[in-house]
Amino acid sequence: MEMKNVVNKTVLITGGAGFIGSHVVDQFVDHGWKVIVVDNYTAINSGYRNKQARYMDVDILTDAFEKIWSENAVDVCIHLAAQVSVAVSVKDPYIDAKINILGSIRVIELCKKYKVGKLIVASSAAVYGMPQYLPIDETHPTNPLSAYGVSKLAMEKYLCISGVPYVILRFANVYGERQTAEGEAGVVAIFNKNIRQGLDIIIDGDGRQTRDFVYVRDVAKFVYEISNSDVICETINVGTNRQTSIIDLFYILAGIYSYKKEPCYVKKRVGDIKDSLLDNQKCLSFVPSFKFSSLQEGLKNMIMYDSINYR
C-alpha cells in the first residue's frame, strides 16, 4: 500500500470529541494535518479537545454543517458520529434512525457535493449478528441483531452505491483511555472502574463468552494509515484476531490492580452472542507493518492514564 505525503491537507472528523474520535484527532494533529472536528457533545464521553484542532459544536443534520464544508476544502472525512444507546434505539427508533442513518446519508451527500477525496466510516462487528463461523471475515453474511447493527449496515449500503471514494471499517470491541463506564460502555471500562474503586464485579453467565478486544490507539492509528493511503472502496475488519473470555479479562485486570474479590455471576442475558472474533488478514494486508497491542499492554496504558486523571 502506497503511503502519501501530507502537505496542507484537511480532515473533517464527525464525532471527534468522543472516545474513539478524540484519539483519531490526536493522530491527524500529530501528523501535521489541519483538523476540523464536528461534534454536538451529546454523547456521555464527548468533551476531549486537542488544542491544535478546530472544534465546531454543530449537529450534522443542520444547515450549519454544510456551511463548514462550503468554507473549507476537505481532503478526507472521517465519520464517527453516531447514536449508540441501545435503550434509545428501542424507546425511540425514529431518533436512532434519524441520527445514524439520515445523519450518515447527509455526510455522504456532502462528501459527494464537495468532492471529498475519501470518506472513512466507522462500522461495527454488530453488522454480522450471530457468527456462522470464526474468525469472521468480511465475506461473512450480515444479519444484525440490534438496531445499532441495522443502522450501521444501512449506512454501509448507502455508501457503497454513492459513488464517493470510501473505506468502511468494521471495529471489534474497542477499549482504552477516555472510555467511560456509563451509558453503553464496554465491559473493559465497566470492569476497570469497578475494580479501581473496589466495587463488586458482575459477570453475565459463566464468563466463558469471548470477545475480540482492540486497543483504541491502535484503531486510531489504523484510521490514519488508511486515510493517508490509496486504498478506496474497501470494507475492512479492524480487530486483533485474538479471543479473550470475559473471565480472563477480569483476572488480567484483577492481577494488575491486586484486586482480591471474586466476581459475582448472574443469569446470562438473552440474545448475547457467545463468541466474537474478527479476521484481520485483510486489515494487515493493507498495512503489513501494522502491529496490534496485546491486551495486557493496552490495559496497562489505560490504567496508567486513569491513575493520572481519575485520582
Short mmCIF file of C-alpha atoms in Angstrom, two decimals:
data_model
loop_
_atom_site.label_atom_id
_atom_site.label_comp_id
_atom_site.label_asym_id
_atom_site.label_seq_id
_atom_site.Cartn_x
_atom_site.Cartn_y
_atom_site.Cartn_z
CA MET A 1 0.00 0.00 0.00
CA GLU A 2 1.42 3.34 -1.02
CA MET A 3 1.54 5.98 1.71
CA LYS A 4 1.07 9.58 0.63
CA ASN A 5 2.97 12.63 1.81
CA VAL A 6 0.87 15.11 3.78
CA VAL A 7 1.11 18.69 2.55
CA ASN A 8 -1.56 21.17 3.68
CA LYS A 9 -4.23 18.50 3.96
CA THR A 10 -7.52 18.96 5.81
CA VAL A 11 -9.53 16.27 7.58
CA LEU A 12 -13.06 16.72 8.89
CA ILE A 13 -13.93 14.36 11.74
CA THR A 14 -17.53 13.95 12.90
CA GLY A 15 -17.85 12.79 16.49
CA GLY A 16 -14.25 13.80 17.04
CA ALA A 17 -14.73 14.80 20.69
CA GLY A 18 -15.76 11.30 21.75
CA PHE A 19 -13.92 8.20 22.89
CA ILE A 20 -12.59 6.87 19.58
CA GLY A 21 -12.81 10.20 17.79
CA SER A 22 -10.54 12.03 20.22
CA HIS A 23 -7.75 9.53 19.57
CA VAL A 24 -8.27 9.84 15.80
CA VAL A 25 -7.97 13.63 16.15
CA ASP A 26 -4.68 13.20 18.01
CA GLN A 27 -3.29 11.06 15.19
CA PHE A 28 -4.03 13.59 12.47
CA VAL A 29 -2.76 16.52 14.54
CA ASP A 30 0.47 14.63 15.27
CA HIS A 31 0.98 14.09 11.53
CA GLY A 32 0.53 17.76 10.66
CA TRP A 33 -2.97 17.80 9.18
CA LYS A 34 -5.41 20.66 9.58
CA VAL A 35 -8.13 19.06 11.71
CA ILE A 36 -11.77 20.21 11.87
CA VAL A 37 -13.89 18.45 14.48
CA VAL A 38 -17.69 18.46 14.27
CA ASP A 39 -19.45 17.24 17.42
CA ASN A 40 -22.70 18.15 19.16
CA TYR A 41 -21.40 16.89 22.54
CA THR A 42 -24.48 14.77 23.32
CA ALA A 43 -22.50 11.57 23.99
CA ILE A 44 -21.52 10.81 27.58
CA ASN A 45 -17.85 10.50 26.72
CA SER A 46 -17.65 13.60 24.48
CA GLY A 47 -15.51 16.53 25.51
CA TYR A 48 -11.85 15.74 24.82
CA ARG A 49 -10.13 18.56 22.97
CA ASN A 50 -6.77 18.73 21.24
CA LYS A 51 -5.57 22.34 21.36
CA GLN A 52 -4.28 22.15 17.79
CA ALA A 53 -7.62 21.11 16.27
CA ARG A 54 -10.58 23.34 15.44
CA TYR A 55 -13.82 22.29 17.16
CA MET A 56 -17.30 23.11 15.89
CA ASP A 57 -20.33 22.49 18.14
CA VAL A 58 -22.61 21.55 15.26
CA ASP A 59 -25.23 18.87 14.55
CA ILE A 60 -24.57 17.07 11.25
CA LEU A 61 -28.28 17.37 10.33
CA THR A 62 -28.30 21.18 10.44
CA ASP A 63 -27.53 23.79 7.76
CA ALA A 64 -24.54 24.88 9.83
CA PHE A 65 -22.86 21.58 8.97
CA GLU A 66 -22.92 22.30 5.24
CA LYS A 67 -21.56 25.79 5.90
CA ILE A 68 -18.41 24.19 7.31
CA TRP A 69 -17.99 22.24 4.06
CA SER A 70 -18.53 25.31 1.89
CA GLU A 71 -15.89 27.26 3.79
CA ASN A 72 -13.19 24.56 3.91
CA ALA A 73 -11.57 22.36 1.27
CA VAL A 74 -11.85 18.92 2.91
CA ASP A 75 -9.49 16.23 1.63
CA VAL A 76 -10.65 13.39 3.89
CA CYS A 77 -13.75 12.95 6.05
CA ILE A 78 -13.85 10.53 9.00
CA HIS A 79 -17.45 9.80 10.05
CA LEU A 80 -17.63 8.64 13.67
CA ALA A 81 -20.72 10.48 14.92
CA ALA A 82 -23.50 8.08 15.98
CA GLN A 83 -26.28 7.32 18.43
CA VAL A 84 -25.04 4.22 20.28
CA SER A 85 -27.55 3.78 23.11
CA VAL A 86 -29.49 0.51 22.86
CA ALA A 87 -32.10 1.95 25.24
CA VAL A 88 -32.68 4.93 22.94
CA SER A 89 -32.87 2.72 19.86
CA VAL A 90 -35.62 0.63 21.49
CA LYS A 91 -37.53 3.53 23.06
CA ASP A 92 -37.31 5.87 20.08
CA PRO A 93 -36.26 4.07 16.87
CA TYR A 94 -37.09 7.20 14.85
CA ILE A 95 -34.43 9.26 16.64
CA ASP A 96 -32.00 6.37 16.33
CA ALA A 97 -32.55 6.12 12.56
CA LYS A 98 -32.52 9.89 12.14
CA ILE A 99 -29.07 10.21 13.65
CA ASN A 100 -27.42 7.01 12.45
CA ILE A 101 -28.98 6.56 9.02
CA LEU A 102 -30.15 10.01 7.89
CA GLY A 103 -27.13 11.64 9.52
CA SER A 104 -24.82 9.29 7.64
CA ILE A 105 -26.62 9.97 4.37
CA ARG A 106 -26.12 13.68 4.98
CA VAL A 107 -22.39 13.15 5.42
CA ILE A 108 -22.25 11.02 2.28
CA GLU A 109 -24.12 13.57 0.17
CA LEU A 110 -21.92 16.45 1.34
CA CYS A 111 -18.81 14.41 0.57
CA LYS A 112 -20.20 13.91 -2.92
CA LYS A 113 -21.20 17.56 -3.38
CA TYR A 114 -17.86 18.94 -2.23
CA LYS A 115 -15.81 16.21 -3.92
CA VAL A 116 -14.01 14.87 -0.86
CA GLY A 117 -11.02 12.67 -1.67
CA LYS A 118 -12.06 9.87 0.68
CA LEU A 119 -14.77 9.14 3.24
CA ILE A 120 -13.93 6.71 6.03
CA VAL A 121 -16.82 5.49 8.16
CA ALA A 122 -16.90 3.64 11.46
CA SER A 123 -18.98 0.50 11.24
CA SER A 124 -19.07 -2.41 13.66
CA ALA A 125 -18.84 -6.17 14.14
CA ALA A 126 -22.51 -5.79 15.11
CA VAL A 127 -23.45 -5.93 11.40
CA TYR A 128 -22.57 -9.64 11.33
CA GLY A 129 -25.01 -10.74 14.03
CA MET A 130 -24.67 -14.31 15.31
CA PRO A 131 -21.42 -15.72 13.88
CA GLN A 132 -21.76 -18.66 11.50
CA TYR A 133 -18.01 -19.30 11.75
CA LEU A 134 -14.91 -17.88 13.45
CA PRO A 135 -12.92 -15.85 12.81
CA ILE A 136 -15.42 -13.64 10.99
CA ASP A 137 -14.04 -12.34 7.70
CA GLU A 138 -15.50 -9.56 5.56
CA THR A 139 -17.45 -12.04 3.39
CA HIS A 140 -19.40 -13.36 6.39
CA PRO A 141 -23.19 -12.87 5.97
CA THR A 142 -24.56 -9.74 7.63
CA ASN A 143 -27.58 -10.27 9.86
CA PRO A 144 -27.54 -7.67 12.67
CA LEU A 145 -29.44 -8.45 15.86
CA SER A 146 -29.72 -4.86 17.17
CA ALA A 147 -30.98 -1.53 15.88
CA TYR A 148 -27.41 -0.26 16.15
CA GLY A 149 -26.17 -3.02 13.85
CA VAL A 150 -29.04 -2.38 11.41
CA SER A 151 -28.20 1.34 11.25
CA LYS A 152 -24.52 0.63 10.62
CA LEU A 153 -25.34 -1.82 7.84
CA ALA A 154 -27.76 0.67 6.25
CA MET A 155 -25.01 3.29 6.29
CA GLU A 156 -22.68 0.83 4.56
CA LYS A 157 -25.22 0.07 1.85
CA TYR A 158 -25.90 3.75 1.10
CA LEU A 159 -22.18 4.44 0.96
CA CYS A 160 -21.45 1.59 -1.46
CA ILE A 161 -23.88 2.98 -4.06
CA SER A 162 -23.00 6.66 -3.54
CA GLY A 163 -20.07 6.99 -5.91
CA VAL A 164 -18.00 8.56 -3.09
CA PRO A 165 -14.49 7.09 -2.61
CA TYR A 166 -14.88 5.25 0.68
CA VAL A 167 -13.43 2.85 3.21
CA ILE A 168 -15.72 1.04 5.68
CA LEU A 169 -14.02 -0.01 8.91
CA ARG A 170 -15.81 -2.64 11.00
CA PHE A 171 -14.47 -2.32 14.53
CA ALA A 172 -14.25 -5.14 17.06
CA ASN A 173 -14.72 -4.33 20.80
CA VAL A 174 -12.77 -1.11 21.24
CA TYR A 175 -11.38 -0.24 24.68
CA GLY A 176 -8.87 2.17 26.17
CA GLU A 177 -8.24 5.61 27.59
CA ARG A 178 -11.16 8.10 27.72
CA GLN A 179 -13.86 5.43 27.60
CA THR A 180 -16.37 5.97 30.38
CA ALA A 181 -18.17 3.24 32.30
CA GLU A 182 -21.52 5.00 31.94
CA GLY A 183 -24.21 4.60 29.30
CA GLU A 184 -23.45 1.96 26.64
CA ALA A 185 -19.96 1.32 27.93
CA GLY A 186 -17.88 -1.70 27.05
CA VAL A 187 -17.13 -4.39 29.59
CA VAL A 188 -13.48 -3.27 29.87
CA ALA A 189 -14.46 0.23 31.01
CA ILE A 190 -17.03 -1.12 33.48
CA PHE A 191 -14.66 -3.69 34.98
CA ASN A 192 -11.85 -1.15 35.14
CA LYS A 193 -13.88 1.44 37.02
CA ASN A 194 -15.39 -1.04 39.49
CA ILE A 195 -12.08 -2.77 40.23
CA ARG A 196 -10.31 0.58 40.65
CA GLN A 197 -12.97 1.64 43.17
CA GLY A 198 -13.02 -1.72 44.95
CA LEU A 199 -16.60 -2.47 43.90
CA ASP A 200 -18.09 -5.86 43.04
CA ILE A 201 -17.74 -7.26 39.53
CA ILE A 202 -20.86 -8.74 37.93
CA ILE A 203 -20.47 -11.27 35.11
CA ASP A 204 -23.38 -12.40 32.96
CA GLY A 205 -23.46 -16.17 32.51
CA ASP A 206 -20.36 -18.25 33.18
CA GLY A 207 -17.88 -15.69 31.83
CA ARG A 208 -16.61 -18.02 29.13
CA GLN A 209 -18.06 -15.94 26.32
CA THR A 210 -15.28 -14.38 24.25
CA ARG A 211 -14.66 -11.08 22.51
CA ASP A 212 -12.00 -9.51 20.29
CA PHE A 213 -10.75 -6.53 22.31
CA VAL A 214 -8.89 -3.93 20.23
CA TYR A 215 -6.99 -1.02 21.77
CA VAL A 216 -8.32 2.43 20.87
CA ARG A 217 -4.92 3.89 20.00
CA ASP A 218 -4.37 1.05 17.53
CA VAL A 219 -7.77 1.77 15.98
CA ALA A 220 -6.89 5.46 15.65
CA LYS A 221 -3.52 4.67 14.08
CA PHE A 222 -5.14 2.37 11.54
CA VAL A 223 -7.74 5.01 10.67
CA TYR A 224 -4.89 7.41 9.97
CA GLU A 225 -2.87 4.90 7.92
CA ILE A 226 -5.87 4.07 5.72
CA SER A 227 -6.72 7.76 5.34
CA ASN A 228 -3.23 8.53 4.12
CA SER A 229 -3.16 5.68 1.59
CA ASP A 230 -4.51 4.92 -1.87
CA VAL A 231 -6.99 2.32 -0.53
CA ILE A 232 -10.60 3.03 -1.59
CA CYS A 233 -13.89 1.14 -1.95
CA GLU A 234 -12.98 -1.48 0.64
CA THR A 235 -14.67 -2.93 3.72
CA ILE A 236 -12.12 -3.88 6.39
CA ASN A 237 -12.34 -5.57 9.77
CA VAL A 238 -10.29 -3.83 12.46
CA GLY A 239 -9.58 -6.29 15.26
CA THR A 240 -6.78 -8.34 16.75
CA ASN A 241 -7.93 -11.83 15.67
CA ARG A 242 -7.39 -12.82 19.34
CA GLN A 243 -10.15 -14.19 21.58
CA THR A 244 -10.36 -13.29 25.25
CA SER A 245 -13.01 -14.63 27.59
CA ILE A 246 -14.78 -12.26 29.96
CA ILE A 247 -13.49 -14.19 32.95
CA ASP A 248 -9.90 -13.99 31.64
CA LEU A 249 -10.34 -10.23 31.15
CA PHE A 250 -11.43 -9.98 34.78
CA TYR A 251 -8.41 -11.90 36.07
CA ILE A 252 -5.97 -9.83 33.97
CA LEU A 253 -7.38 -6.58 35.38
CA ALA A 254 -7.61 -8.03 38.90
CA GLY A 255 -3.94 -9.03 38.68
CA ILE A 256 -2.83 -5.55 37.58
CA TYR A 257 -4.78 -3.93 40.43
CA SER A 258 -4.13 -6.70 43.03
CA TYR A 259 -7.91 -6.91 43.39
CA LYS A 260 -8.83 -9.81 45.69
CA LYS A 261 -12.61 -10.20 45.32
CA GLU A 262 -14.08 -12.96 43.19
CA PRO A 263 -16.69 -11.95 40.57
CA CYS A 264 -20.42 -12.39 41.09
CA TYR A 265 -22.17 -14.44 38.41
CA VAL A 266 -25.72 -13.70 37.28
CA LYS A 267 -28.03 -15.19 34.68
CA LYS A 268 -26.89 -14.94 31.08
CA ARG A 269 -28.51 -12.13 29.14
CA VAL A 270 -30.99 -13.19 26.46
CA GLY A 271 -29.65 -12.67 22.94
CA ASP A 272 -25.99 -12.33 23.92
CA ILE A 273 -23.55 -13.61 21.32
CA LYS A 274 -21.33 -16.30 22.85
CA ASP A 275 -18.18 -15.69 20.81
CA SER A 276 -16.99 -12.91 18.53
CA LEU A 277 -13.67 -12.79 16.69
CA LEU A 278 -12.76 -10.72 13.65
CA ASP A 279 -10.39 -11.99 10.97
CA ASN A 280 -7.83 -9.21 10.40
CA GLN A 281 -5.88 -10.64 7.45
CA LYS A 282 -7.31 -8.04 5.08
CA CYS A 283 -6.54 -5.26 7.53
CA LEU A 284 -2.91 -6.33 7.84
CA SER A 285 -2.57 -6.86 4.08
CA PHE A 286 -3.13 -3.13 3.54
CA VAL A 287 -0.68 -2.10 6.28
CA PRO A 288 1.75 -5.04 6.57
CA SER A 289 3.91 -3.29 9.18
CA PHE A 290 0.95 -2.67 11.49
CA LYS A 291 1.05 -4.38 14.89
CA PHE A 292 -1.83 -4.59 17.35
CA SER A 293 -1.07 -4.14 21.04
CA SER A 294 -1.50 -7.09 23.36
CA LEU A 295 -4.49 -6.85 25.71
CA GLN A 296 -2.15 -6.62 28.71
CA GLU A 297 -0.23 -3.73 27.12
CA GLY A 298 -3.39 -1.80 26.25
CA LEU A 299 -4.90 -2.34 29.69
CA LYS A 300 -1.73 -1.14 31.43
CA ASN A 301 -1.71 2.03 29.30
CA MET A 302 -5.38 2.62 30.13
CA ILE A 303 -4.79 2.11 33.86
CA MET A 304 -1.78 4.44 33.85
CA TYR A 305 -3.90 7.11 32.18
CA ASP A 306 -6.65 6.60 34.75
CA SER A 307 -4.21 6.83 37.64
CA ILE A 308 -3.30 10.34 36.49
CA ASN A 309 -6.75 11.56 35.50
CA TYR A 310 -9.10 9.83 37.99
CA ARG A 311 -7.39 10.13 41.35
#
